[in-house]
Amino acid sequence: DVKVTQSSRYLVKRTGEKVFLECVQDMDHENMFWYRQDPGLGLRLIYFSYDVKMKEKGDIPEGYSVSREKKERFSLILESASTNQTSMYLCASSKNPGQGIGANVLTFGAGSRLTVL
Amino acid sequence: GNSVTQMEGPVTLSEEAFLTINCTYTATGYPSLFWYVQYPGEGLQLLLKATKADDKGSNKGFEATYRKETTSFHLEKGSVQVSDSAVYFCALSDFGNEKLTFGTGTRLTIIP
């Protein structure tokens, strides 16, 4: 069963801590995404990557950075966590558009719920 | 830019009722349209999609028709079940664009 795995389901961190959220996919997908989900705001794109070492800012990149050293792994980094980054973080992956059935369909992980105190 | 507007929730229905969740969009190109569903404690999963005007996507008894003239992609189901309780997201992607734009989500609760 193909899947996207997020390493931590629940994290509690303190303001100012550095936080790493890890995501691994086993589908050989080119694209990987980090979204943030908040009530009433839906999903907002933080960053996405279309290839190893490549990244592009999404709609809300401030306060976040990402790393993609291997095709299957995409990490989200909060350099100095703040309380307004308390949220559910969703990782997703997809094939490139135009690559046939299933292209451009996102497969999501189960999410990482981060609380910053 | 692209945007998706969907029906405010929460929506509460009795089992076997008819469901409609409205979704309209704004896009500059020729978007593909999607409905994703998020069951409690899980990530989102694709429910159905349509890639061009007048296409109908369907899955698990749910349907949505891509209406270019009204820029809409409303989700319908003839008879809902308790197991359909979830949050539903409408989304779009421009042709050749990897990124999806999501609506704010509609929480659906079905009571027996």
mmCIF file of C-alpha atoms in Angstrom:
data_model
loop_
_atom_site.group_PDB
_atom_site.id
_atom_site.type_symbol
_atom_site.label_atom_id
_atom_site.label_comp_id
_atom_site.label_asym_id
_atom_site.label_seq_id
_atom_site.Cartn_x
_atom_site.Cartn_y
_atom_site.Cartn_z
ATOM 1 C CA ASP A 1 0.000 0.000 0.000
ATOM 2 C CA VAL A 2 1.577 3.237 -1.126
ATOM 3 C CA LYS A 3 1.791 5.973 1.382
ATOM 4 C CA VAL A 4 3.162 9.158 2.790
ATOM 5 C CA THR A 5 4.522 8.830 6.308
ATOM 6 C CA GLN A 6 4.935 11.697 8.717
ATOM 7 C CA SER A 7 7.282 10.807 11.524
ATOM 8 C CA SER A 8 5.452 12.509 14.400
ATOM 9 C CA ARG A 9 1.683 12.606 14.918
ATOM 10 C CA TYR A 10 1.830 14.899 17.941
ATOM 11 C CA LEU A 11 4.549 17.276 19.114
ATOM 12 C CA VAL A 12 4.702 19.790 21.925
ATOM 13 C CA LYS A 13 7.498 22.356 21.760
ATOM 14 C CA ARG A 14 8.425 25.552 23.538
ATOM 15 C CA THR A 15 8.667 29.001 21.987
ATOM 16 C CA GLY A 16 12.072 29.504 20.381
ATOM 17 C CA GLU A 17 12.831 25.823 19.895
ATOM 18 C CA LYS A 18 13.931 24.489 16.512
ATOM 19 C CA VAL A 19 11.420 21.988 15.160
ATOM 20 C CA PHE A 20 11.861 19.386 12.442
ATOM 21 C CA LEU A 21 8.889 17.717 10.772
ATOM 22 C CA GLU A 22 9.840 14.776 8.595
ATOM 23 C CA CYS A 23 7.933 13.280 5.687
ATOM 24 C CA VAL A 24 8.757 10.218 3.592
ATOM 25 C CA GLN A 25 6.941 8.876 0.526
ATOM 26 C CA ASP A 26 7.448 5.510 -1.128
ATOM 27 C CA MET A 27 5.799 6.234 -4.480
ATOM 28 C CA ASP A 28 8.797 7.720 -6.314
ATOM 29 C CA HIS A 29 6.860 10.978 -6.686
ATOM 30 C CA GLU A 30 8.652 14.039 -7.996
ATOM 31 C CA ASN A 31 6.599 16.608 -6.104
ATOM 32 C CA MET A 32 6.284 17.019 -2.366
ATOM 33 C CA PHE A 33 4.346 19.616 -0.399
ATOM 34 C CA TRP A 34 3.914 20.972 3.079
ATOM 35 C CA TYR A 35 0.527 22.417 3.968
ATOM 36 C CA ARG A 36 -0.759 23.919 7.137
ATOM 37 C CA GLN A 37 -4.376 23.247 8.167
ATOM 38 C CA ASP A 38 -6.245 25.621 10.467
ATOM 39 C CA PRO A 39 -9.977 25.774 11.263
ATOM 40 C CA GLY A 40 -11.798 28.192 8.997
ATOM 41 C CA LEU A 41 -8.730 28.691 6.813
ATOM 42 C CA GLY A 42 -8.542 25.327 5.102
ATOM 43 C CA LEU A 43 -5.182 24.195 3.745
ATOM 44 C CA ARG A 44 -2.492 26.741 2.993
ATOM 45 C CA LEU A 45 0.660 25.846 1.099
ATOM 46 C CA ILE A 46 3.895 26.560 2.951
ATOM 47 C CA TYR A 47 6.501 25.168 0.524
ATOM 48 C CA PHE A 48 6.715 22.654 -2.212
ATOM 49 C CA SER A 49 9.520 20.830 -3.982
ATOM 50 C CA TYR A 50 9.475 19.504 -7.538
ATOM 51 C CA ASP A 51 12.845 17.780 -7.426
ATOM 52 C CA VAL A 52 15.731 16.960 -5.122
ATOM 53 C CA LYS A 53 17.284 20.140 -3.704
ATOM 54 C CA MET A 54 14.629 22.242 -5.454
ATOM 55 C CA LYS A 55 12.036 24.217 -3.540
ATOM 56 C CA GLU A 56 9.509 26.924 -4.122
ATOM 57 C CA LYS A 57 7.675 29.142 -1.668
ATOM 58 C CA GLY A 58 3.995 28.649 -1.226
ATOM 59 C CA ASP A 59 1.481 31.109 0.153
ATOM 60 C CA ILE A 60 2.758 31.311 3.744
ATOM 61 C CA PRO A 61 6.516 30.543 3.847
ATOM 62 C CA GLU A 62 7.433 33.054 6.555
ATOM 63 C CA GLY A 63 8.957 31.394 9.605
ATOM 64 C CA TYR A 64 9.551 28.097 7.794
ATOM 65 C CA SER A 65 12.253 26.479 5.709
ATOM 66 C CA VAL A 66 12.468 23.104 3.966
ATOM 67 C CA SER A 67 15.029 20.544 2.940
ATOM 68 C CA ARG A 68 14.911 17.892 0.247
ATOM 69 C CA GLU A 69 18.191 16.010 0.031
ATOM 70 C CA LYS A 70 16.626 12.763 -1.236
ATOM 71 C CA LYS A 71 13.684 12.235 -3.544
ATOM 72 C CA GLU A 72 11.616 10.383 -0.968
ATOM 73 C CA ARG A 73 12.140 12.747 1.965
ATOM 74 C CA PHE A 74 10.926 16.314 2.532
ATOM 75 C CA SER A 75 11.520 18.082 5.824
ATOM 76 C CA LEU A 76 9.846 21.169 7.225
ATOM 77 C CA ILE A 77 11.900 23.244 9.643
ATOM 78 C CA LEU A 78 10.730 25.860 12.099
ATOM 79 C CA GLU A 79 13.931 27.697 13.014
ATOM 80 C CA SER A 80 12.427 29.343 16.086
ATOM 81 C CA ALA A 81 8.954 28.106 16.902
ATOM 82 C CA SER A 82 6.289 30.612 17.880
ATOM 83 C CA THR A 83 2.835 30.132 19.352
ATOM 84 C CA ASN A 84 1.172 31.205 16.103
ATOM 85 C CA GLN A 85 2.729 28.163 14.441
ATOM 86 C CA THR A 86 0.559 25.866 16.552
ATOM 87 C CA SER A 87 -1.302 23.954 13.868
ATOM 88 C CA MET A 88 -1.826 20.722 11.968
ATOM 89 C CA TYR A 89 0.871 20.171 9.331
ATOM 90 C CA LEU A 90 0.133 17.980 6.338
ATOM 91 C CA CYS A 91 2.698 16.553 3.950
ATOM 92 C CA ALA A 92 1.678 15.406 0.469
ATOM 93 C CA SER A 93 3.269 14.107 -2.698
ATOM 94 C CA SER A 94 2.288 13.777 -6.361
ATOM 95 C CA LYS A 95 3.526 12.760 -9.770
ATOM 96 C CA ASN A 96 4.212 15.501 -12.267
ATOM 97 C CA PRO A 97 1.272 16.703 -14.344
ATOM 98 C CA GLY A 98 0.937 14.962 -17.653
ATOM 99 C CA GLN A 99 2.335 11.667 -16.422
ATOM 100 C CA GLY A 100 -0.856 9.766 -16.979
ATOM 101 C CA ILE A 101 -3.456 8.440 -14.607
ATOM 102 C CA GLY A 102 -2.999 9.757 -11.112
ATOM 103 C CA ALA A 103 -0.823 12.668 -12.159
ATOM 104 C CA ASN A 104 -1.331 15.798 -10.130
ATOM 105 C CA VAL A 105 -3.365 13.913 -7.530
ATOM 106 C CA LEU A 106 -2.008 14.526 -4.055
ATOM 107 C CA THR A 107 -1.445 11.684 -1.603
ATOM 108 C CA PHE A 108 -1.424 12.982 1.957
ATOM 109 C CA GLY A 109 0.151 11.822 5.170
ATOM 110 C CA ALA A 110 -1.893 11.556 8.361
ATOM 111 C CA GLY A 111 -0.663 14.893 9.659
ATOM 112 C CA SER A 112 1.506 16.209 12.474
ATOM 113 C CA ARG A 113 -0.222 18.238 15.142
ATOM 114 C CA LEU A 114 2.224 20.745 16.603
ATOM 115 C CA THR A 115 1.575 22.699 19.785
ATOM 116 C CA VAL A 116 3.957 25.515 20.655
ATOM 117 C CA LEU A 117 3.772 26.671 24.273
ATOM 118 C CA GLY B 1 -5.079 34.443 -8.676
ATOM 119 C CA ASN B 2 -6.885 31.176 -8.180
ATOM 120 C CA SER B 3 -9.418 30.736 -5.413
ATOM 121 C CA VAL B 4 -12.013 28.237 -4.228
ATOM 122 C CA THR B 5 -15.116 29.149 -2.257
ATOM 123 C CA GLN B 6 -17.107 26.421 -0.628
ATOM 124 C CA MET B 7 -20.154 26.204 1.535
ATOM 125 C CA GLU B 8 -19.695 27.184 5.159
ATOM 126 C CA GLY B 9 -20.197 24.416 7.650
ATOM 127 C CA PRO B 10 -20.869 22.625 9.732
ATOM 128 C CA VAL B 11 -23.574 20.672 7.955
ATOM 129 C CA THR B 12 -25.669 18.177 9.899
ATOM 130 C CA LEU B 13 -27.989 15.740 8.137
ATOM 131 C CA SER B 14 -29.964 12.674 9.020
ATOM 132 C CA GLU B 15 -28.984 9.330 7.562
ATOM 133 C CA GLU B 16 -30.377 8.753 4.025
ATOM 134 C CA ALA B 17 -30.809 12.494 3.397
ATOM 135 C CA PHE B 18 -29.696 14.134 0.139
ATOM 136 C CA LEU B 19 -26.407 16.018 0.333
ATOM 137 C CA THR B 20 -25.175 19.035 -1.590
ATOM 138 C CA ILE B 21 -21.975 20.906 -0.742
ATOM 139 C CA ASN B 22 -21.501 23.929 -2.953
ATOM 140 C CA CYS B 23 -18.146 24.848 -4.469
ATOM 141 C CA THR B 24 -17.335 27.684 -6.862
ATOM 142 C CA TYR B 25 -13.952 28.668 -8.195
ATOM 143 C CA THR B 26 -11.950 31.434 -9.821
ATOM 144 C CA ALA B 27 -9.096 30.450 -12.093
ATOM 145 C CA THR B 28 -7.093 32.083 -14.843
ATOM 146 C CA GLY B 29 -6.604 28.973 -16.994
ATOM 147 C CA TYR B 30 -8.334 25.638 -17.523
ATOM 148 C CA PRO B 31 -8.282 24.046 -14.095
ATOM 149 C CA SER B 32 -8.765 20.495 -12.968
ATOM 150 C CA LEU B 33 -11.203 20.239 -10.060
ATOM 151 C CA PHE B 34 -11.097 17.924 -7.073
ATOM 152 C CA TRP B 35 -12.976 16.915 -3.983
ATOM 153 C CA TYR B 36 -10.892 15.585 -1.108
ATOM 154 C CA VAL B 37 -12.258 14.060 2.093
ATOM 155 C CA GLN B 38 -10.673 13.982 5.544
ATOM 156 C CA TYR B 39 -12.002 11.392 7.972
ATOM 157 C CA PRO B 40 -11.398 11.960 11.706
ATOM 158 C CA GLY B 41 -7.754 11.559 12.664
ATOM 159 C CA GLU B 42 -6.576 11.054 9.094
ATOM 160 C CA GLY B 43 -5.007 13.001 6.262
ATOM 161 C CA LEU B 44 -6.910 14.042 3.168
ATOM 162 C CA GLN B 45 -7.693 11.538 0.453
ATOM 163 C CA LEU B 46 -8.985 12.079 -3.061
ATOM 164 C CA LEU B 47 -12.718 11.512 -3.384
ATOM 165 C CA LEU B 48 -13.221 12.431 -7.040
ATOM 166 C CA LYS B 49 -11.903 14.669 -9.800
ATOM 167 C CA ALA B 50 -12.829 16.183 -13.147
ATOM 168 C CA THR B 51 -10.369 17.565 -15.649
ATOM 169 C CA LYS B 52 -12.502 19.401 -18.213
ATOM 170 C CA ALA B 53 -15.839 21.119 -18.630
ATOM 171 C CA ASP B 54 -18.933 18.890 -18.348
ATOM 172 C CA ASP B 55 -16.906 16.002 -16.919
ATOM 173 C CA LYS B 56 -18.592 14.227 -14.028
ATOM 174 C CA GLY B 57 -16.443 12.746 -11.286
ATOM 175 C CA SER B 58 -17.934 10.008 -9.133
ATOM 176 C CA ASN B 59 -16.875 7.715 -6.304
ATOM 177 C CA LYS B 60 -18.548 5.984 -3.331
ATOM 178 C CA GLY B 61 -21.953 7.346 -4.391
ATOM 179 C CA PHE B 62 -20.704 10.935 -4.518
ATOM 180 C CA GLU B 63 -20.842 12.933 -7.750
ATOM 181 C CA ALA B 64 -19.738 16.357 -8.954
ATOM 182 C CA THR B 65 -20.032 17.911 -12.413
ATOM 183 C CA TYR B 66 -17.545 20.453 -13.760
ATOM 184 C CA ARG B 67 -19.695 23.439 -14.826
ATOM 185 C CA LYS B 68 -17.572 25.978 -16.651
ATOM 186 C CA GLU B 69 -20.472 28.370 -17.310
ATOM 187 C CA THR B 70 -21.193 28.738 -13.585
ATOM 188 C CA THR B 71 -17.588 28.012 -12.436
ATOM 189 C CA SER B 72 -18.945 25.423 -10.042
ATOM 190 C CA PHE B 73 -18.198 21.876 -8.909
ATOM 191 C CA HIS B 74 -20.892 21.021 -6.367
ATOM 192 C CA LEU B 75 -20.648 17.737 -4.475
ATOM 193 C CA GLU B 76 -23.812 15.601 -4.236
ATOM 194 C CA LYS B 77 -24.863 12.295 -2.776
ATOM 195 C CA GLY B 78 -28.343 10.852 -2.922
ATOM 196 C CA SER B 79 -28.411 9.066 0.433
ATOM 197 C CA VAL B 80 -25.779 9.777 3.051
ATOM 198 C CA GLN B 81 -24.573 7.358 5.705
ATOM 199 C CA VAL B 82 -23.099 7.881 9.152
ATOM 200 C CA SER B 83 -19.742 6.784 7.734
ATOM 201 C CA ASP B 84 -19.765 9.834 5.417
ATOM 202 C CA SER B 85 -19.170 12.100 8.412
ATOM 203 C CA ALA B 86 -15.940 13.920 7.566
ATOM 204 C CA VAL B 87 -14.532 17.219 6.359
ATOM 205 C CA TYR B 88 -14.816 17.800 2.607
ATOM 206 C CA PHE B 89 -12.456 20.043 0.656
ATOM 207 C CA CYS B 90 -12.930 21.399 -2.845
ATOM 208 C CA ALA B 91 -9.712 22.155 -4.729
ATOM 209 C CA LEU B 92 -8.375 23.170 -8.113
ATOM 210 C CA SER B 93 -5.147 23.079 -10.061
ATOM 211 C CA ASP B 94 -4.328 24.945 -13.222
ATOM 212 C CA PHE B 95 -3.358 22.881 -16.242
ATOM 213 C CA GLY B 96 0.266 21.828 -15.920
ATOM 214 C CA ASN B 97 0.550 23.262 -12.425
ATOM 215 C CA GLU B 98 1.622 20.992 -9.614
ATOM 216 C CA LYS B 99 0.063 23.108 -6.881
ATOM 217 C CA LEU B 100 -3.504 22.787 -5.614
ATOM 218 C CA THR B 101 -5.597 25.595 -4.195
ATOM 219 C CA PHE B 102 -8.021 24.398 -1.521
ATOM 220 C CA GLY B 103 -11.278 25.732 -0.145
ATOM 221 C CA THR B 104 -11.748 26.148 3.585
ATOM 222 C CA GLY B 105 -13.461 22.791 4.060
ATOM 223 C CA THR B 106 -16.991 21.798 5.058
ATOM 224 C CA ARG B 107 -17.543 19.613 8.097
ATOM 225 C CA LEU B 108 -20.351 17.123 7.553
ATOM 226 C CA THR B 109 -21.996 15.195 10.373
ATOM 227 C CA ILE B 110 -24.562 12.497 9.682
ATOM 228 C CA ILE B 111 -26.811 11.466 12.551
ATOM 229 C CA PRO B 112 -28.552 8.068 12.662
#
